[in-house]
mmCIF file of C-alpha atoms and ligand atoms in Angstrom:
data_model
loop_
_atom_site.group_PDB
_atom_site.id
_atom_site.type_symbol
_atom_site.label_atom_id
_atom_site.label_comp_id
_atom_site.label_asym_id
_atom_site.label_seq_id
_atom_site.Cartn_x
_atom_site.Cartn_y
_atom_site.Cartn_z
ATOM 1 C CA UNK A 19 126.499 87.145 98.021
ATOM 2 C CA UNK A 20 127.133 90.809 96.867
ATOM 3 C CA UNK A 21 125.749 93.452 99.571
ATOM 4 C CA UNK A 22 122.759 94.836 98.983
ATOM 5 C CA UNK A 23 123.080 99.099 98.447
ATOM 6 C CA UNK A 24 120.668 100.675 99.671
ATOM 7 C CA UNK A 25 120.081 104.501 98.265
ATOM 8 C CA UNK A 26 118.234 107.162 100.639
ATOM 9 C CA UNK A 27 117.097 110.260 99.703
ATOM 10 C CA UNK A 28 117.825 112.592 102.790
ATOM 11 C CA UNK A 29 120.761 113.143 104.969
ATOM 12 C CA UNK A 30 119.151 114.029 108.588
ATOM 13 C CA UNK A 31 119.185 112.070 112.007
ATOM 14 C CA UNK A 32 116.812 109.748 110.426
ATOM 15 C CA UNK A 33 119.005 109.029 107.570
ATOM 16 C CA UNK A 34 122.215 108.601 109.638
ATOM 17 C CA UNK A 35 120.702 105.888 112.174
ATOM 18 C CA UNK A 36 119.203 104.615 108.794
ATOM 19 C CA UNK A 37 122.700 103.948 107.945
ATOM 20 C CA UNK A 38 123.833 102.883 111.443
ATOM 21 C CA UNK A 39 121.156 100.070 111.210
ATOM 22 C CA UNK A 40 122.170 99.229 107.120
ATOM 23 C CA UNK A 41 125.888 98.374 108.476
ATOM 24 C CA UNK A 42 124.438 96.156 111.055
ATOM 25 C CA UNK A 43 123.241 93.609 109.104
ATOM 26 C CA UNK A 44 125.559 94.453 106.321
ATOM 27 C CA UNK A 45 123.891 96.697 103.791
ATOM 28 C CA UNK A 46 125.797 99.107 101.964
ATOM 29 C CA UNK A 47 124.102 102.661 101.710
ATOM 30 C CA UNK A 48 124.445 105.558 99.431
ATOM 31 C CA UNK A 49 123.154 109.193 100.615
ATOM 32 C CA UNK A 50 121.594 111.828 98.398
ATOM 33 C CA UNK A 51 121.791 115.084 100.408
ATOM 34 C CA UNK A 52 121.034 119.187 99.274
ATOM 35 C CA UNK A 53 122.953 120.131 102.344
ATOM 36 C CA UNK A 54 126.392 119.976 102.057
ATOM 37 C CA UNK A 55 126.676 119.507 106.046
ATOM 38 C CA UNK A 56 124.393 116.385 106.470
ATOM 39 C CA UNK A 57 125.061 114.507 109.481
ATOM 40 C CA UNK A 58 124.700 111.298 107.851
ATOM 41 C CA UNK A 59 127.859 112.200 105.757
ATOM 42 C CA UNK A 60 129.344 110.600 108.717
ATOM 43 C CA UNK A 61 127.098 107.294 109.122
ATOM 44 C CA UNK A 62 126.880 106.570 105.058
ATOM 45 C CA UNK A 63 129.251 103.762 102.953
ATOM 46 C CA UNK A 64 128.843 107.398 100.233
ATOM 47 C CA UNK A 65 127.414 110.775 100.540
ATOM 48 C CA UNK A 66 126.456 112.481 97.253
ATOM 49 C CA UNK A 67 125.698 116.388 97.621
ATOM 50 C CA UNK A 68 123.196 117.389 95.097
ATOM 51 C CA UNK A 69 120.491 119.512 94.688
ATOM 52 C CA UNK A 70 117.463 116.818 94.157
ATOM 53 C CA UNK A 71 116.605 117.895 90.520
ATOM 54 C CA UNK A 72 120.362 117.405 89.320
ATOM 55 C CA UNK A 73 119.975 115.010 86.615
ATOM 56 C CA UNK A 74 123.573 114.302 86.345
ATOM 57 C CA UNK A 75 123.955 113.276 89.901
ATOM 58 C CA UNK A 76 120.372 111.376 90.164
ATOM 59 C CA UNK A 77 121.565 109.275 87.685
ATOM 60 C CA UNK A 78 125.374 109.016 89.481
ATOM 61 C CA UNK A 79 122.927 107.766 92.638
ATOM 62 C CA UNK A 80 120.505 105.301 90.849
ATOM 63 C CA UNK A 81 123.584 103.371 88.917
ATOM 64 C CA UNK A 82 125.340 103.108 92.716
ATOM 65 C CA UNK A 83 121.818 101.182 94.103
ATOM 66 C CA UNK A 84 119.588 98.466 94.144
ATOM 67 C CA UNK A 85 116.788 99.785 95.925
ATOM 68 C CA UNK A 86 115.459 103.714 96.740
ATOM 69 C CA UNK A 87 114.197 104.859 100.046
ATOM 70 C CA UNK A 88 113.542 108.282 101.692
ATOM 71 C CA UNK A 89 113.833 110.250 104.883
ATOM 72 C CA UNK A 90 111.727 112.806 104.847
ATOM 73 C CA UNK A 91 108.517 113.131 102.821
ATOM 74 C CA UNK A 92 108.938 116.900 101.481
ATOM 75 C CA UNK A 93 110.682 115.389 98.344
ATOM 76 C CA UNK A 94 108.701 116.650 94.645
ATOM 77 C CA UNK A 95 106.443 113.475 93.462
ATOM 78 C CA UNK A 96 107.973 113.924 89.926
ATOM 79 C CA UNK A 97 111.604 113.441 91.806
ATOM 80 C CA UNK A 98 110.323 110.002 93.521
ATOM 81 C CA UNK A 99 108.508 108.960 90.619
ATOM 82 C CA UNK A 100 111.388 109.418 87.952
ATOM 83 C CA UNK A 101 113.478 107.787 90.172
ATOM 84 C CA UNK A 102 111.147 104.945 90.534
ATOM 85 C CA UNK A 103 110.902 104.129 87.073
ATOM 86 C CA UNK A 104 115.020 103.318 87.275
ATOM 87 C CA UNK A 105 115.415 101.385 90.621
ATOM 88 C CA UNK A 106 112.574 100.336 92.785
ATOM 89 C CA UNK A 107 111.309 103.109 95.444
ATOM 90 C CA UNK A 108 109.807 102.676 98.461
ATOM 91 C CA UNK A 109 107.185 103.695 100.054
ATOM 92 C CA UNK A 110 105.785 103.988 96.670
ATOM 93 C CA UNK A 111 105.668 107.498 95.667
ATOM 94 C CA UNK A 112 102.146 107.362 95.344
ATOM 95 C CA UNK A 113 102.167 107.328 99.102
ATOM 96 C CA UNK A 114 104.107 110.506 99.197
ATOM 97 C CA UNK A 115 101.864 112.418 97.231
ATOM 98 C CA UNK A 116 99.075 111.508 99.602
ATOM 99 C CA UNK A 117 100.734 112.036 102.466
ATOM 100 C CA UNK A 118 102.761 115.182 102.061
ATOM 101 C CA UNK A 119 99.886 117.153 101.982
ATOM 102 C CA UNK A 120 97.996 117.860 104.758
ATOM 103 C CA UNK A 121 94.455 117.938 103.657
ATOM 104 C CA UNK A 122 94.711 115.155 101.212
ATOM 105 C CA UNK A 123 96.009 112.864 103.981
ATOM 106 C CA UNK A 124 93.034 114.255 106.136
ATOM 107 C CA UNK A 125 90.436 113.443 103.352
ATOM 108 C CA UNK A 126 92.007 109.668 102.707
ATOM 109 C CA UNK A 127 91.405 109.396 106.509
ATOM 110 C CA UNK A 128 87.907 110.285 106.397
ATOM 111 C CA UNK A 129 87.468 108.074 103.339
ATOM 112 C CA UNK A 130 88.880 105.266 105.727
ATOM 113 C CA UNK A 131 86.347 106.025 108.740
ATOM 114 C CA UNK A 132 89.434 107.269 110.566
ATOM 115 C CA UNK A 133 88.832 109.795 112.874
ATOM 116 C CA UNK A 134 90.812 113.183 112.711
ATOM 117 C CA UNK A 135 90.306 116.747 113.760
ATOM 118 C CA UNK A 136 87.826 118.643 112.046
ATOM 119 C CA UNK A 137 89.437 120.967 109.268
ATOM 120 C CA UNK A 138 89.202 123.232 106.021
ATOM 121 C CA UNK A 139 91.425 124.064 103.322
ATOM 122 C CA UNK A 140 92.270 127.747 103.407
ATOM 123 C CA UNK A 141 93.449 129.986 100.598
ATOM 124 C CA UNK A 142 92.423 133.262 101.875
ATOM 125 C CA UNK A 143 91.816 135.291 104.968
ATOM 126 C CA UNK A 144 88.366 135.152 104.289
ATOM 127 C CA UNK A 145 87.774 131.140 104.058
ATOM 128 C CA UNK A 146 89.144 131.484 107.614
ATOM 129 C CA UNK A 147 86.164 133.825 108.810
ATOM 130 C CA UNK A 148 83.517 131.334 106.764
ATOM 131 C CA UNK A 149 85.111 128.420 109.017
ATOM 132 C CA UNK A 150 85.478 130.397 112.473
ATOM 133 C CA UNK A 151 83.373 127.032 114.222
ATOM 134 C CA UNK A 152 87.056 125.847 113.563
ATOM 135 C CA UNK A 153 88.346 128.258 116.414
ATOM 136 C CA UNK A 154 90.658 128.439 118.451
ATOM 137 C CA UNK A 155 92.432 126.517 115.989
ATOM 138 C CA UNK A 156 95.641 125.685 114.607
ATOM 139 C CA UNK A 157 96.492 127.270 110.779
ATOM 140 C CA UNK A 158 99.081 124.810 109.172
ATOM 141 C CA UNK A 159 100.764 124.797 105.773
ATOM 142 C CA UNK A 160 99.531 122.180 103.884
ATOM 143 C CA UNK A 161 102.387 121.266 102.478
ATOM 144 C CA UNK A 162 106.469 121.695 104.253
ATOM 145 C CA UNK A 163 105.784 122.125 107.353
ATOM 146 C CA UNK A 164 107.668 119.903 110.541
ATOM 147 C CA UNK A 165 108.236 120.627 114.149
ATOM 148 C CA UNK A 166 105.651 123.274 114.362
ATOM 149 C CA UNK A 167 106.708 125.440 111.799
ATOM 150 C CA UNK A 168 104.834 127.157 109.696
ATOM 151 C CA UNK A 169 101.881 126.778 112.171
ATOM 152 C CA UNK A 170 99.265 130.156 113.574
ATOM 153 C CA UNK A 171 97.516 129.664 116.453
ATOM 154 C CA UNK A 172 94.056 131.336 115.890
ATOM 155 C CA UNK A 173 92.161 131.792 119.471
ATOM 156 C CA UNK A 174 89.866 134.321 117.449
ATOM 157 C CA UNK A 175 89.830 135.999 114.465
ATOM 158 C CA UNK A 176 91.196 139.351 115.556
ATOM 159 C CA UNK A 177 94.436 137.079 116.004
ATOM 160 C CA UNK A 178 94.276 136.696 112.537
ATOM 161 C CA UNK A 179 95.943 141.063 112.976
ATOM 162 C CA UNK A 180 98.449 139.396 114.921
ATOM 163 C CA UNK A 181 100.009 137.189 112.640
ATOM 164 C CA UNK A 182 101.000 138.489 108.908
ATOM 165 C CA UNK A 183 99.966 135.698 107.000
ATOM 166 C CA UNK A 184 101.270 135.139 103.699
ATOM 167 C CA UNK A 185 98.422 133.345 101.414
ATOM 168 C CA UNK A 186 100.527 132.650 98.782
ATOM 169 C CA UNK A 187 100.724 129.132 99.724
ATOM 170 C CA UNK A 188 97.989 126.809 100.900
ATOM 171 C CA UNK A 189 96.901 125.798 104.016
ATOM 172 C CA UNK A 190 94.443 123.550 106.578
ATOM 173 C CA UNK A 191 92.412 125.270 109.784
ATOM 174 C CA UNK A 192 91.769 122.759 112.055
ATOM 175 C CA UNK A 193 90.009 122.744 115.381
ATOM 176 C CA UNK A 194 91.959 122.704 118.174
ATOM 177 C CA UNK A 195 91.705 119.891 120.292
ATOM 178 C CA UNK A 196 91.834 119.648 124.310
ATOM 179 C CA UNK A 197 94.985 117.291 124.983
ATOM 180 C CA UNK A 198 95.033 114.664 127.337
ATOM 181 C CA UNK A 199 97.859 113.132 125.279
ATOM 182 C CA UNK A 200 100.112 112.298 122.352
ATOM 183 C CA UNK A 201 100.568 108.714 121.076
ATOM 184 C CA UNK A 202 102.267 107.768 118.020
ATOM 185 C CA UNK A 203 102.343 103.936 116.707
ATOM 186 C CA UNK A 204 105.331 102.808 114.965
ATOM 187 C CA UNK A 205 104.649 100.051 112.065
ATOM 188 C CA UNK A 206 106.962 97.965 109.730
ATOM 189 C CA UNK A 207 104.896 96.547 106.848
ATOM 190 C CA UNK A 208 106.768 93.977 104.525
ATOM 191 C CA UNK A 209 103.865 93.380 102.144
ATOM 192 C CA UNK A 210 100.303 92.149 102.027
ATOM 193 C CA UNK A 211 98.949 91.936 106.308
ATOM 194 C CA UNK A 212 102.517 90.913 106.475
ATOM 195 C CA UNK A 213 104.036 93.596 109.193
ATOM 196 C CA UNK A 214 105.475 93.869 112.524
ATOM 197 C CA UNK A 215 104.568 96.878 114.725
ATOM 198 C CA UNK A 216 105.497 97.931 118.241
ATOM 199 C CA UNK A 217 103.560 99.117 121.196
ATOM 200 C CA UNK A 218 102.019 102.156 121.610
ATOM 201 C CA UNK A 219 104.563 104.804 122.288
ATOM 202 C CA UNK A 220 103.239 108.108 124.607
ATOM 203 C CA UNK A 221 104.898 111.427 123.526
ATOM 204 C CA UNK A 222 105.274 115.153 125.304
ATOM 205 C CA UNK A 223 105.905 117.591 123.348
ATOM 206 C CA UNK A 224 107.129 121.357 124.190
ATOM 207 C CA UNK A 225 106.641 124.143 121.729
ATOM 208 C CA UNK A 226 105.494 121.904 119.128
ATOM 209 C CA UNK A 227 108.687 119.927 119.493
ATOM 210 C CA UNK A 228 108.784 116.514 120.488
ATOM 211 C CA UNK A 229 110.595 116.252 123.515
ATOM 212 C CA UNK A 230 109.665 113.065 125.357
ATOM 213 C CA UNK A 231 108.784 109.438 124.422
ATOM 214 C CA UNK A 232 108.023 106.505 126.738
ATOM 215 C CA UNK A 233 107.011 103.159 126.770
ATOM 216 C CA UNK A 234 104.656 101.750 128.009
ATOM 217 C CA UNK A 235 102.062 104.260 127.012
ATOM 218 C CA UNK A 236 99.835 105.178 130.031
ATOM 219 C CA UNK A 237 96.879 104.591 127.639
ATOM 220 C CA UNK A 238 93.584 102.569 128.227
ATOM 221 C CA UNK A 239 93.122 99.023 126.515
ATOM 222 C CA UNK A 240 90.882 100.704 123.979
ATOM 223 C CA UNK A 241 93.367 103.033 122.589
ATOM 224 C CA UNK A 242 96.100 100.487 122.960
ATOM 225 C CA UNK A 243 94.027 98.666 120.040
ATOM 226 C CA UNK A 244 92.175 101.146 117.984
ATOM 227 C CA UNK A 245 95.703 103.089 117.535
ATOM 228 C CA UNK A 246 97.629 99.566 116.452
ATOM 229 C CA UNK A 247 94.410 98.579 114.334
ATOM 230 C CA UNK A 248 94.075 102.290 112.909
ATOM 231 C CA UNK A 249 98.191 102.512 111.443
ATOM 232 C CA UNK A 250 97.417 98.614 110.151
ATOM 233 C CA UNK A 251 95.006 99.578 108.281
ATOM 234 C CA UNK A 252 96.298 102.757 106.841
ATOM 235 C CA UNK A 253 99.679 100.793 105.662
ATOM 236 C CA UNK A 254 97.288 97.958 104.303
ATOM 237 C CA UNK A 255 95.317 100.838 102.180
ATOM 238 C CA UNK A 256 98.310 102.653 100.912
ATOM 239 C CA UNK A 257 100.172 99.342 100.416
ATOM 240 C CA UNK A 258 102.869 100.736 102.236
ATOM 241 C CA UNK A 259 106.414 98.516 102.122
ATOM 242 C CA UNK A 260 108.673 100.478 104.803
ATOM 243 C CA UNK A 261 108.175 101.376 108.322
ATOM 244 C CA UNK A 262 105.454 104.293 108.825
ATOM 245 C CA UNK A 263 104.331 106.494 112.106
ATOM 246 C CA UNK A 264 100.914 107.192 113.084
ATOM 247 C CA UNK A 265 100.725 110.519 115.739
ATOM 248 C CA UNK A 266 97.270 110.187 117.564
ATOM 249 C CA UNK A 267 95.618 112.834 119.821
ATOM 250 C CA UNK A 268 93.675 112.055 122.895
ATOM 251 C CA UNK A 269 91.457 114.189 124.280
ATOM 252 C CA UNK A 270 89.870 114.990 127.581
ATOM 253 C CA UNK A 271 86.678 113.315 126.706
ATOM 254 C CA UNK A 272 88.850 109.980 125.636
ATOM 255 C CA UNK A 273 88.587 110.557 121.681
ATOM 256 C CA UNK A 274 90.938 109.182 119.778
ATOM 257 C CA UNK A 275 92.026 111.267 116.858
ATOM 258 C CA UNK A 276 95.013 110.680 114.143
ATOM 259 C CA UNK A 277 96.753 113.964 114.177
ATOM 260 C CA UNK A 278 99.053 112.451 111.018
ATOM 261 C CA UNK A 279 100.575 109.997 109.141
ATOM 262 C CA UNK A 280 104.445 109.730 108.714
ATOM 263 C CA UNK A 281 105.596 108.088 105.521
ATOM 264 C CA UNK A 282 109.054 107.260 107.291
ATOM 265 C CA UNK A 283 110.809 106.360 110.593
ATOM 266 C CA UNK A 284 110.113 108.523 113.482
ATOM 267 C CA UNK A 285 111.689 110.652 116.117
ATOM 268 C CA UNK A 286 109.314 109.007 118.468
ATOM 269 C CA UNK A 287 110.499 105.342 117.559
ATOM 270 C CA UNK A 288 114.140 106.078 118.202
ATOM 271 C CA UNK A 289 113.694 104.083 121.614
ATOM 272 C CA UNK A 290 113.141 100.836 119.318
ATOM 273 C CA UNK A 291 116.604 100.841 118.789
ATOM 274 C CA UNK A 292 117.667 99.932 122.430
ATOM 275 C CA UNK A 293 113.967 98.532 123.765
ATOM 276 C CA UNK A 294 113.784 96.309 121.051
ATOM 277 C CA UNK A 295 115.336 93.377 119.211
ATOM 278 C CA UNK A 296 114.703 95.085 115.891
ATOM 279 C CA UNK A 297 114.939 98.663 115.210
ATOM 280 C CA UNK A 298 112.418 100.658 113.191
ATOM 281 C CA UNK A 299 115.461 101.392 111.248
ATOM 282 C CA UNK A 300 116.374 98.247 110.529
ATOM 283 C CA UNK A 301 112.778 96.561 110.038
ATOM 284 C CA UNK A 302 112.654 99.844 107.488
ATOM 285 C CA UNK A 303 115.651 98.328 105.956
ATOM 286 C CA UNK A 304 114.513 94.742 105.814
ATOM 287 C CA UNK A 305 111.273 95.359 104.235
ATOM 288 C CA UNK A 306 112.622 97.722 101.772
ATOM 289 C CA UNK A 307 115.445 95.311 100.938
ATOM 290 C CA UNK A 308 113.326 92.199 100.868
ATOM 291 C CA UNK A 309 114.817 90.753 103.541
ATOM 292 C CA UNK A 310 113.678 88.291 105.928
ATOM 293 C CA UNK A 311 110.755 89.489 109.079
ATOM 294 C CA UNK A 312 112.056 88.602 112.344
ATOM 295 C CA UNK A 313 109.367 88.392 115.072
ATOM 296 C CA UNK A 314 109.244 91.604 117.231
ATOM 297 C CA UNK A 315 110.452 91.229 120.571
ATOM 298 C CA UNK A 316 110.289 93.846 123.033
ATOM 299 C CA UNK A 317 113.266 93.393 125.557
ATOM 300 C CA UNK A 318 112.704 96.718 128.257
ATOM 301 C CA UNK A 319 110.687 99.525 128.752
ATOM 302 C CA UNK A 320 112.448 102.911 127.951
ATOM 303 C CA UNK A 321 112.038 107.014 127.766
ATOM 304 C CA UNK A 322 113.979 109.042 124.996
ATOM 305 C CA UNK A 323 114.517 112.425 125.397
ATOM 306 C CA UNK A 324 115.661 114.839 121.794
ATOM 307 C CA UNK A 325 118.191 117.201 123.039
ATOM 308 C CA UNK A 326 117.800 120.581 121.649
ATOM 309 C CA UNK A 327 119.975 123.306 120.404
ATOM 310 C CA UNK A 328 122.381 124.272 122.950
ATOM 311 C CA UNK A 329 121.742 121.320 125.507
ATOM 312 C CA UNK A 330 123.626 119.067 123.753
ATOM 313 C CA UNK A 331 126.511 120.867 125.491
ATOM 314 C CA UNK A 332 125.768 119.150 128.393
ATOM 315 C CA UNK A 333 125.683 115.626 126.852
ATOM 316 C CA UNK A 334 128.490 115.485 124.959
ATOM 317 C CA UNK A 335 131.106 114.967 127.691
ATOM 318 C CA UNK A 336 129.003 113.230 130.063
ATOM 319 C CA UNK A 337 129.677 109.686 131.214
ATOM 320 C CA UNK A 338 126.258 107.152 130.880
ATOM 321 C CA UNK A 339 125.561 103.928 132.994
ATOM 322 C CA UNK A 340 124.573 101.074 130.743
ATOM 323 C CA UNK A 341 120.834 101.571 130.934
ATOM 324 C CA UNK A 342 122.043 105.489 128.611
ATOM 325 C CA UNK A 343 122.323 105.076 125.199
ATOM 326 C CA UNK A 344 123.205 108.713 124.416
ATOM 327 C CA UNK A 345 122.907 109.594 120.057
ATOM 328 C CA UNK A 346 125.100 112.929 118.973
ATOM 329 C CA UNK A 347 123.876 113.622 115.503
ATOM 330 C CA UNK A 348 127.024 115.493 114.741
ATOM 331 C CA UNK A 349 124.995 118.561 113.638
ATOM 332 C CA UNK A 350 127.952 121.156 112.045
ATOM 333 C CA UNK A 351 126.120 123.992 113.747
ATOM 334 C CA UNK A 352 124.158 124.303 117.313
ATOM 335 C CA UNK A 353 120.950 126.473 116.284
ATOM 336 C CA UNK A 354 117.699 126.341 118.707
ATOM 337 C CA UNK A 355 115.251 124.310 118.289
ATOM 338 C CA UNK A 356 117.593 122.303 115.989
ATOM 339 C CA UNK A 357 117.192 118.515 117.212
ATOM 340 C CA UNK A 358 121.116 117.913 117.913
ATOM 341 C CA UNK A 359 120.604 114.204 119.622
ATOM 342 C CA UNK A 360 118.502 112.266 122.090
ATOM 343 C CA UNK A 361 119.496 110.068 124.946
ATOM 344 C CA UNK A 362 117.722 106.931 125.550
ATOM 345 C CA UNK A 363 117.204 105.448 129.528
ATOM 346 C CA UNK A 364 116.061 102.006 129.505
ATOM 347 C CA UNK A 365 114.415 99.926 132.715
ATOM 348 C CA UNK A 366 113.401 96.148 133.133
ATOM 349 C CA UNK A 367 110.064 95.557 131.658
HETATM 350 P P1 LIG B 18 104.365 118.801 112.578
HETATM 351 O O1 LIG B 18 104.271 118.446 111.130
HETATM 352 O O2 LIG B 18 105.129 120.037 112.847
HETATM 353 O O3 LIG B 18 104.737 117.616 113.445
HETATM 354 P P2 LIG B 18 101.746 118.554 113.829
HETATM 355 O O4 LIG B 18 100.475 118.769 113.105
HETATM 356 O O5 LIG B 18 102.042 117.164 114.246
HETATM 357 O O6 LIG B 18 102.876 119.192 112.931
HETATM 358 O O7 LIG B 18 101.757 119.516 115.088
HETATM 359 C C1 LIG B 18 102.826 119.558 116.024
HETATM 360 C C2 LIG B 18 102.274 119.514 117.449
HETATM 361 O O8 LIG B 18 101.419 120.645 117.687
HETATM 362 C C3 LIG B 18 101.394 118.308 117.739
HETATM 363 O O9 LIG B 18 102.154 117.158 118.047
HETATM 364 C C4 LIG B 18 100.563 118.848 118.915
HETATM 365 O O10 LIG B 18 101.328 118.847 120.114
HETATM 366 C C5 LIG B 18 100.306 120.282 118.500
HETATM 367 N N1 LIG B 18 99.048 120.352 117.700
HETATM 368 C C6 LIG B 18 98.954 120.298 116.368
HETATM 369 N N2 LIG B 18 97.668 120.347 115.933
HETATM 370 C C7 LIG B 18 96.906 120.417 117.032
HETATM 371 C C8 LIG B 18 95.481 120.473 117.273
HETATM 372 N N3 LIG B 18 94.627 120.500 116.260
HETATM 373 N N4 LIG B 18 95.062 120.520 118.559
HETATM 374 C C9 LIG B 18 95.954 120.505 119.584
HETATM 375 N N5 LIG B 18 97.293 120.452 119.432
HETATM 376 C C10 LIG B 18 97.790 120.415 118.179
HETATM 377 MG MG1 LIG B 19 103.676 115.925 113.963
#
């Protein structure tokens, strides 16, 4: 049988252990990258460096494929959609347009009976004083933003002096809540209540970077199911084919909140790779590919850790027992905050 090539749109971490999963079960993959430097130059069968509107090279990139897939969700509709109409896409770009923007993703919750925080969209300085119930709150782009950026805390509205807001773009004031904790569920659907999905997984993060994740979760039973039941049903309604991420909030009072949806593979699933038989990476993979589900199995508990800017210093000549599995991006440039790798520890269930 000719390999199946697989084209993704992206060239981060999550596109190179896209491609380290695609060569484990023998799927060729094709990378379309705007940076030059993209890690997953090193992981990917080809690496194409375009700018995503190039016509030329689109079309160089759909004639290499059989199927479409993304990394990150900040790519135009109109890209995903052309594209779509040539080789197959998934998630659907539909999905994409839902998701990449934060208070349309907030309002199909709602629609759902989904629980999130409470919000407004904000275009001015003033629709932030006619919503001050919302504070202290959080001010986020509505659209671009990842790892805390473009993000204000407002504790009051004399903050608003402190920060020199530019409302040329759009953005969502939502209410900040009192963390108890961070939970995001990983899911793989293949097509209609056809899906594997893993376990809760319990995440810390430091300045709006993720920096832990563990499983198990120390959650109660309740969340354990409303979280799994919650991303089921959000794949189900946006027909999803592709693995997705839910991020949850728990409060002090025990409220269970979904902070957002991820239309992709997640930092916070990276520990499926080693605690699992199948990787969200490679159930991505298989249900974008049409391959065959293979039951879930989890085979050991296990706590990642994203190694930041300059840390990975430390990591990179290190010796690991067998329970590290330690991941070096291959980042061209050490810059803070930039996530550079993570290390995963795994222990006996
Ligand atoms: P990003 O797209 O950067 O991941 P998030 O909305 O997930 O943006 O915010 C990043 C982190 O900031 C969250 O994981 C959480 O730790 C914190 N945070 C965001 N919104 C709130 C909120 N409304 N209340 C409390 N903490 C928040
Ligand atoms: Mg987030």
């Amino acid at each position: 049988m000719t390999k199946i090539s697989l084209g993704i749109i992206g060239g981060g971490q999550l596109g190179s252990l896209l491609c380290a999963a695609g060569k484990n079960i023998n799927i060729n993959t094709v990378v379309i990258s705007d940076d030059e430097d993209s890690p997953a130059k090193h992981f990917a069968d080809h690496f194409i460096y375009s700018k995503y509107d190039n016509e030329e090279n689109l079309t160089k990139f759909t004639s290499m494929v059989d199927k479409i897939t993304y990394e990150f969700e900040n790519i135009p509709y109109d890209v995903l959609s052309k594209l779509n109409k040539v080789k197959k896409v998934d998630p659907n770009p539909e999905v994409n347009k839902i998701v990449q923007h934060r208070y349309s993703e907030k309002n199909f919750l709602i629609k759902k009976n989904i629980k999130t925080t409470d919000f407004e969209k904000i275009v001015n300085e003033s629709d932030i004083k006619k919503n001050k119930n919302l504070l202290p709150g959080i001010l986020k782009t509505s659209t671009l933003g990842y790892d805390g950026k473009g993000q204000y805390k407002l504790n009051n509205l004399e903050d608003l002096d402190n920060h020199k807001i530019n409302f040329d773009r759009e953005f969502v004031l939502e209410k900040l809540v009192n963390l108890e904790k961070e939970i995001s569920v990983v899911i793989t659907r293949f097509s209609k209540d056809n899906y594997e999905i893993y376990e809760p997984i319990e995440n810390l993060h430091e300045e709006q970077i993720l920096k832990y994740s563990t499983i198990p979760a120390k959650i109660n039973l309740s969340h354990f199911k409303k979280s799994q039941e919650w991303a089921k049903l959000i794949s189900e309604e946006l027909q999803y084919v592709g693995t997705l991420c839910v991020e949850f909030f728990i409060d002090k009072d025990q409220n269970l909140y979904v902070n957002e949806i991820a239309p992709r593979v997640h930092n916070s699933g990276h520990l499926t790779i080693n605690a699992y038989n199948i990787s969200q990476f490679e159930n991505h993979i298989r249900a974008v590919c049409g391959l065959e589900k293979i039951k879930l199995e989890k085979i050991c508990n296990a706590k990642m850790i994203n190694i930041i800017g300059d840390e990975i210093n430390n990591y990179r000549n290190k010796k690991y027992t067998e329970k590290e599995f330690f991941f070096d991006y291959l980042k061209k440039e050490i810059k803070p905050k930039r996530k550079m790798g993570h290390l995963t520890i795994i222990e006996n269930k």
